[in-house]
mmCIF file of C-alpha atoms in Angstrom:
data_model
loop_
_atom_site.group_PDB
_atom_site.id
_atom_site.type_symbol
_atom_site.label_atom_id
_atom_site.label_comp_id
_atom_site.label_asym_id
_atom_site.label_seq_id
_atom_site.Cartn_x
_atom_site.Cartn_y
_atom_site.Cartn_z
ATOM 1 C CA UNK A 1 138.735 15.145 108.738
ATOM 2 C CA UNK A 2 139.772 13.659 111.837
ATOM 3 C CA UNK A 3 141.929 10.109 109.789
ATOM 4 C CA UNK A 4 143.885 13.453 107.980
ATOM 5 C CA UNK A 5 144.302 14.786 111.322
ATOM 6 C CA UNK A 6 145.598 11.501 113.284
ATOM 7 C CA UNK A 7 147.368 10.853 109.865
ATOM 8 C CA UNK A 8 148.898 14.135 110.831
ATOM 9 C CA UNK A 9 149.671 13.766 114.234
ATOM 10 C CA UNK A 10 151.085 10.051 113.313
ATOM 11 C CA UNK A 11 153.625 11.834 110.807
ATOM 12 C CA UNK A 12 154.837 13.998 113.292
ATOM 13 C CA UNK A 13 155.793 11.416 115.745
ATOM 14 C CA UNK A 14 157.610 9.089 113.699
ATOM 15 C CA UNK A 15 159.951 12.006 111.615
ATOM 16 C CA UNK A 16 160.780 13.204 115.388
ATOM 17 C CA UNK A 17 161.758 9.632 115.614
ATOM 18 C CA UNK A 18 163.657 9.901 112.674
ATOM 19 C CA UNK A 19 165.605 12.812 113.122
ATOM 20 C CA UNK A 20 166.472 12.010 117.021
ATOM 21 C CA UNK A 21 167.438 8.540 116.502
ATOM 22 C CA UNK A 22 170.662 9.385 114.890
ATOM 23 C CA UNK A 23 171.381 12.820 116.030
ATOM 24 C CA UNK A 24 174.390 11.453 118.658
ATOM 25 C CA UNK A 25 175.351 9.353 116.069
ATOM 26 C CA UNK A 26 176.377 10.935 113.392
ATOM 27 C CA UNK A 27 179.841 12.129 114.372
ATOM 28 C CA UNK A 28 180.833 8.779 116.199
ATOM 29 C CA UNK A 29 179.684 6.873 112.671
ATOM 30 C CA UNK A 30 180.966 9.501 110.566
ATOM 31 C CA UNK A 31 184.675 10.533 112.238
ATOM 32 C CA UNK A 32 185.086 6.616 113.621
ATOM 33 C CA UNK A 33 183.475 4.578 111.612
ATOM 34 C CA UNK A 34 183.917 5.721 108.258
ATOM 35 C CA UNK A 35 187.284 7.122 108.906
ATOM 36 C CA UNK A 36 186.180 10.657 108.044
ATOM 37 C CA UNK A 37 188.446 13.918 108.760
ATOM 38 C CA UNK A 38 187.855 16.206 111.030
ATOM 39 C CA UNK A 39 187.943 18.736 107.806
ATOM 40 C CA UNK A 40 186.068 16.278 106.056
ATOM 41 C CA UNK A 41 183.459 16.080 107.974
ATOM 42 C CA UNK A 42 182.992 19.865 108.981
ATOM 43 C CA UNK A 43 182.708 20.700 105.214
ATOM 44 C CA UNK A 44 179.552 17.560 105.135
ATOM 45 C CA UNK A 45 178.141 19.036 107.788
ATOM 46 C CA UNK A 46 178.097 22.466 106.940
ATOM 47 C CA UNK A 47 177.143 21.720 102.810
ATOM 48 C CA UNK A 48 174.147 19.920 104.829
ATOM 49 C CA UNK A 49 173.271 22.740 106.809
ATOM 50 C CA UNK A 50 173.169 24.990 102.759
ATOM 51 C CA UNK A 51 171.311 21.922 100.885
ATOM 52 C CA UNK A 52 168.847 21.590 103.721
ATOM 53 C CA UNK A 53 167.502 24.857 103.812
ATOM 54 C CA UNK A 54 167.301 25.100 99.520
ATOM 55 C CA UNK A 55 165.437 21.158 99.846
ATOM 56 C CA UNK A 56 162.858 23.072 102.007
ATOM 57 C CA UNK A 57 162.235 26.215 100.349
ATOM 58 C CA UNK A 58 161.792 23.658 96.931
ATOM 59 C CA UNK A 59 159.439 21.401 98.943
ATOM 60 C CA UNK A 60 157.092 23.825 100.117
ATOM 61 C CA UNK A 61 157.318 25.535 96.907
ATOM 62 C CA UNK A 62 155.835 22.452 95.439
ATOM 63 C CA UNK A 63 153.783 21.200 98.041
ATOM 64 C CA UNK A 64 151.484 24.519 97.497
ATOM 65 C CA UNK A 65 151.177 24.363 94.532
ATOM 66 C CA UNK A 66 149.876 20.717 94.011
ATOM 67 C CA UNK A 67 146.464 18.930 94.896
ATOM 68 C CA UNK A 68 148.592 15.850 96.219
ATOM 69 C CA UNK A 69 150.322 17.119 99.439
ATOM 70 C CA UNK A 70 150.161 13.753 101.225
ATOM 71 C CA UNK A 71 151.404 11.870 98.131
ATOM 72 C CA UNK A 72 154.241 14.198 97.783
ATOM 73 C CA UNK A 73 155.017 13.281 101.397
ATOM 74 C CA UNK A 74 154.741 9.723 101.421
ATOM 75 C CA UNK A 75 157.382 9.962 97.947
ATOM 76 C CA UNK A 76 159.773 12.045 100.407
ATOM 77 C CA UNK A 77 159.484 9.165 103.354
ATOM 78 C CA UNK A 78 160.002 6.673 101.028
ATOM 79 C CA UNK A 79 163.297 8.108 99.715
ATOM 80 C CA UNK A 80 164.804 9.777 102.948
ATOM 81 C CA UNK A 81 164.039 5.767 104.350
ATOM 82 C CA UNK A 82 165.335 3.655 101.205
ATOM 83 C CA UNK A 83 168.299 5.701 101.393
ATOM 84 C CA UNK A 84 168.616 5.803 105.492
ATOM 85 C CA UNK A 85 168.362 2.215 105.000
ATOM 86 C CA UNK A 86 170.817 1.769 102.128
ATOM 87 C CA UNK A 87 173.475 2.789 104.446
ATOM 88 C CA UNK A 88 172.341 0.430 107.361
ATOM 89 C CA UNK A 89 172.280 -2.644 104.645
ATOM 90 C CA UNK A 90 175.793 -1.707 102.601
ATOM 91 C CA UNK A 91 177.692 1.391 105.055
ATOM 92 C CA UNK A 92 179.328 2.623 102.729
ATOM 93 C CA UNK A 93 181.180 6.239 102.748
ATOM 94 C CA UNK A 94 179.391 7.403 99.637
ATOM 95 C CA UNK A 95 175.973 6.515 101.628
ATOM 96 C CA UNK A 96 176.663 8.031 104.551
ATOM 97 C CA UNK A 97 178.088 11.010 102.355
ATOM 98 C CA UNK A 98 174.476 11.020 100.859
ATOM 99 C CA UNK A 99 172.881 10.515 104.025
ATOM 100 C CA UNK A 100 174.249 13.955 105.228
ATOM 101 C CA UNK A 101 173.353 16.052 102.391
ATOM 102 C CA UNK A 102 169.924 14.579 101.275
ATOM 103 C CA UNK A 103 168.291 11.643 103.520
ATOM 104 C CA UNK A 104 168.402 12.495 107.008
ATOM 105 C CA UNK A 105 167.424 16.684 106.046
ATOM 106 C CA UNK A 106 164.327 15.608 104.411
ATOM 107 C CA UNK A 107 163.274 13.894 108.065
ATOM 108 C CA UNK A 108 163.544 17.622 109.167
ATOM 109 C CA UNK A 109 161.463 18.653 106.011
ATOM 110 C CA UNK A 110 159.117 15.423 106.583
ATOM 111 C CA UNK A 111 158.339 17.434 109.755
ATOM 112 C CA UNK A 112 157.777 20.574 107.923
ATOM 113 C CA UNK A 113 155.051 19.167 105.659
ATOM 114 C CA UNK A 114 153.183 17.723 108.278
ATOM 115 C CA UNK A 115 152.680 20.528 110.023
ATOM 116 C CA UNK A 116 151.890 22.111 106.606
ATOM 117 C CA UNK A 117 149.234 19.119 105.926
ATOM 118 C CA UNK A 118 147.978 19.590 109.554
ATOM 119 C CA UNK A 119 147.126 22.984 109.131
ATOM 120 C CA UNK A 120 145.828 22.254 105.634
ATOM 121 C CA UNK A 121 143.307 20.182 107.337
ATOM 122 C CA UNK A 122 142.046 23.114 110.111
ATOM 123 C CA UNK A 123 141.974 25.435 107.386
ATOM 124 C CA UNK A 124 138.369 25.618 107.889
ATOM 125 C CA UNK A 125 138.417 25.857 111.699
ATOM 126 C CA UNK A 126 138.236 28.559 114.269
ATOM 127 C CA UNK A 127 141.842 30.491 115.011
ATOM 128 C CA UNK A 128 141.197 28.899 118.706
ATOM 129 C CA UNK A 129 140.615 25.039 117.278
ATOM 130 C CA UNK A 130 143.887 25.782 114.860
ATOM 131 C CA UNK A 131 146.013 27.075 117.638
ATOM 132 C CA UNK A 132 145.519 24.075 119.817
ATOM 133 C CA UNK A 133 145.710 21.355 116.688
ATOM 134 C CA UNK A 134 148.958 23.004 116.418
ATOM 135 C CA UNK A 135 150.495 23.074 119.717
ATOM 136 C CA UNK A 136 149.043 19.516 120.140
ATOM 137 C CA UNK A 137 151.662 18.877 117.074
ATOM 138 C CA UNK A 138 154.498 20.137 118.756
ATOM 139 C CA UNK A 139 153.850 18.077 121.576
ATOM 140 C CA UNK A 140 153.514 15.359 119.816
ATOM 141 C CA UNK A 141 156.451 15.768 117.939
ATOM 142 C CA UNK A 142 158.509 16.686 120.932
ATOM 143 C CA UNK A 143 157.097 13.330 122.676
ATOM 144 C CA UNK A 144 158.797 11.581 120.295
ATOM 145 C CA UNK A 145 162.800 13.255 121.023
ATOM 146 C CA UNK A 146 161.893 12.006 124.133
ATOM 147 C CA UNK A 147 160.509 8.539 123.392
ATOM 148 C CA UNK A 148 163.420 7.418 120.859
ATOM 149 C CA UNK A 149 165.839 6.922 123.999
ATOM 150 C CA UNK A 150 163.956 3.561 125.124
ATOM 151 C CA UNK A 151 164.113 2.165 121.526
ATOM 152 C CA UNK A 152 167.777 1.833 122.069
ATOM 153 C CA UNK A 153 167.131 0.516 125.653
ATOM 154 C CA UNK A 154 164.550 -1.610 124.473
ATOM 155 C CA UNK A 155 167.344 -3.344 122.436
ATOM 156 C CA UNK A 156 170.665 -2.650 124.360
ATOM 157 C CA UNK A 157 171.990 -5.789 122.656
ATOM 158 C CA UNK A 158 172.105 -4.531 119.540
ATOM 159 C CA UNK A 159 175.063 -2.358 118.267
ATOM 160 C CA UNK A 160 173.531 1.833 119.042
ATOM 161 C CA UNK A 161 174.817 3.203 115.703
ATOM 162 C CA UNK A 162 173.306 0.897 113.417
ATOM 163 C CA UNK A 163 170.367 0.855 115.408
ATOM 164 C CA UNK A 164 169.753 4.305 115.294
ATOM 165 C CA UNK A 165 170.194 4.261 111.603
ATOM 166 C CA UNK A 166 168.178 1.400 111.334
ATOM 167 C CA UNK A 167 165.380 3.181 113.798
ATOM 168 C CA UNK A 168 165.662 6.653 111.069
ATOM 169 C CA UNK A 169 164.883 4.571 108.353
ATOM 170 C CA UNK A 170 162.067 2.412 109.336
ATOM 171 C CA UNK A 171 160.202 5.561 111.215
ATOM 172 C CA UNK A 172 160.608 7.135 107.343
ATOM 173 C CA UNK A 173 158.883 3.913 106.009
ATOM 174 C CA UNK A 174 156.244 4.018 107.905
ATOM 175 C CA UNK A 175 155.619 7.758 107.079
ATOM 176 C CA UNK A 176 155.832 7.330 103.904
ATOM 177 C CA UNK A 177 153.129 3.783 104.605
ATOM 178 C CA UNK A 178 150.870 6.502 106.531
ATOM 179 C CA UNK A 179 150.193 9.081 103.553
ATOM 180 C CA UNK A 180 150.566 6.527 101.147
ATOM 181 C CA UNK A 181 146.672 5.748 98.911
ATOM 182 C CA UNK A 182 146.182 2.505 100.978
ATOM 183 C CA UNK A 183 145.454 4.949 103.993
ATOM 184 C CA UNK A 184 143.677 7.749 102.712
ATOM 185 C CA UNK A 185 146.128 8.827 100.119
ATOM 186 C CA UNK A 186 143.392 10.408 97.521
ATOM 187 C CA UNK A 187 142.823 13.253 99.944
ATOM 188 C CA UNK A 188 143.759 16.611 98.495
ATOM 189 C CA UNK A 189 144.645 19.817 99.733
ATOM 190 C CA UNK A 190 143.538 23.575 98.494
ATOM 191 C CA UNK A 191 146.692 24.591 96.234
ATOM 192 C CA UNK A 192 147.686 28.337 96.134
ATOM 193 C CA UNK A 193 145.575 30.280 93.190
ATOM 194 C CA UNK A 194 148.855 31.500 91.376
ATOM 195 C CA UNK A 195 149.352 32.452 87.844
ATOM 196 C CA UNK A 196 151.510 30.224 85.597
ATOM 197 C CA UNK A 197 155.096 30.809 84.348
ATOM 198 C CA UNK A 198 154.229 31.412 80.958
ATOM 199 C CA UNK A 199 151.908 34.563 81.621
ATOM 200 C CA UNK A 200 154.075 36.652 83.784
ATOM 201 C CA UNK A 201 157.786 35.346 82.085
ATOM 202 C CA UNK A 202 160.710 33.771 83.784
ATOM 203 C CA UNK A 203 162.502 36.635 83.998
ATOM 204 C CA UNK A 204 160.893 38.203 87.502
ATOM 205 C CA UNK A 205 160.946 34.155 88.279
ATOM 206 C CA UNK A 206 164.810 34.169 87.362
ATOM 207 C CA UNK A 207 165.392 37.989 89.175
ATOM 208 C CA UNK A 208 163.955 36.592 92.149
ATOM 209 C CA UNK A 209 165.812 32.986 92.368
ATOM 210 C CA UNK A 210 169.484 35.569 92.409
ATOM 211 C CA UNK A 211 167.829 38.216 95.199
ATOM 212 C CA UNK A 212 167.396 35.230 97.796
ATOM 213 C CA UNK A 213 170.979 33.260 96.854
ATOM 214 C CA UNK A 214 172.597 35.558 99.076
ATOM 215 C CA UNK A 215 169.957 34.617 101.923
ATOM 216 C CA UNK A 216 169.795 31.459 101.268
ATOM 217 C CA UNK A 217 173.529 30.811 101.974
ATOM 218 C CA UNK A 218 172.972 32.717 104.737
ATOM 219 C CA UNK A 219 170.331 30.814 106.508
ATOM 220 C CA UNK A 220 172.505 27.674 105.252
ATOM 221 C CA UNK A 221 175.570 28.849 107.372
ATOM 222 C CA UNK A 222 173.148 30.186 110.487
ATOM 223 C CA UNK A 223 171.886 26.561 110.129
ATOM 224 C CA UNK A 224 174.974 24.809 109.980
ATOM 225 C CA UNK A 225 177.168 25.995 112.799
ATOM 226 C CA UNK A 226 174.476 24.597 115.724
ATOM 227 C CA UNK A 227 173.918 21.553 113.658
ATOM 228 C CA UNK A 228 177.905 20.959 113.655
ATOM 229 C CA UNK A 229 178.559 22.444 117.052
ATOM 230 C CA UNK A 230 176.206 20.175 118.884
ATOM 231 C CA UNK A 231 177.498 17.088 116.285
ATOM 232 C CA UNK A 232 181.153 17.262 117.383
ATOM 233 C CA UNK A 233 180.619 18.335 120.956
ATOM 234 C CA UNK A 234 180.982 14.839 122.070
ATOM 235 C CA UNK A 235 183.662 13.936 120.343
ATOM 236 C CA UNK A 236 185.382 16.774 121.488
ATOM 237 C CA UNK A 237 184.325 16.394 125.483
ATOM 238 C CA UNK A 238 185.433 12.680 124.935
#
């Protein structure tokens, strides 16, 4: 049990680095290095906000219904790490767009999955212990954002934009390794008790999906707006 909790804490720290490393450099890479126009970049960021909400809901729904949450998390971390690493290696516009739309949003989804795994590992404990573990998890995640600038200070001779994406990729791959079967990935989580779709029919599911479309778009817009403001603030000031 304790090893699972420590893995969740380490995963939160790594996902924090993966998210924090690239945040200050996205606009620089997109506008200055990739040569995207302001309109193109804004569209990509806005679409990223909407897609990230959809991916987050889908992954959360799936992870609650399978017994191998660690394996799913490891797979997602590997996909994010390899995708971001591919951009570091090849540096094409298409890979940058995929990073913005899929791979970088996965780093935030990984954070959610690490917190979910931490809660799953604590589900049999008393409420106070659960709250303490969640508080420690939030502290570990926040400390990653504080520690990430030290990477750029230690490697000040390297190109910071490449270093940012390389650090994010390595953090994701390290998270995939921590949650892989090599390091205790056989741990299973208790899934939710749900009724198979065959017994309820697909019409209620389709109806629910359609009813969620407008809230999903609204949540995506609300999520994209502050991200766009934060990312574009640097180029506007400079």
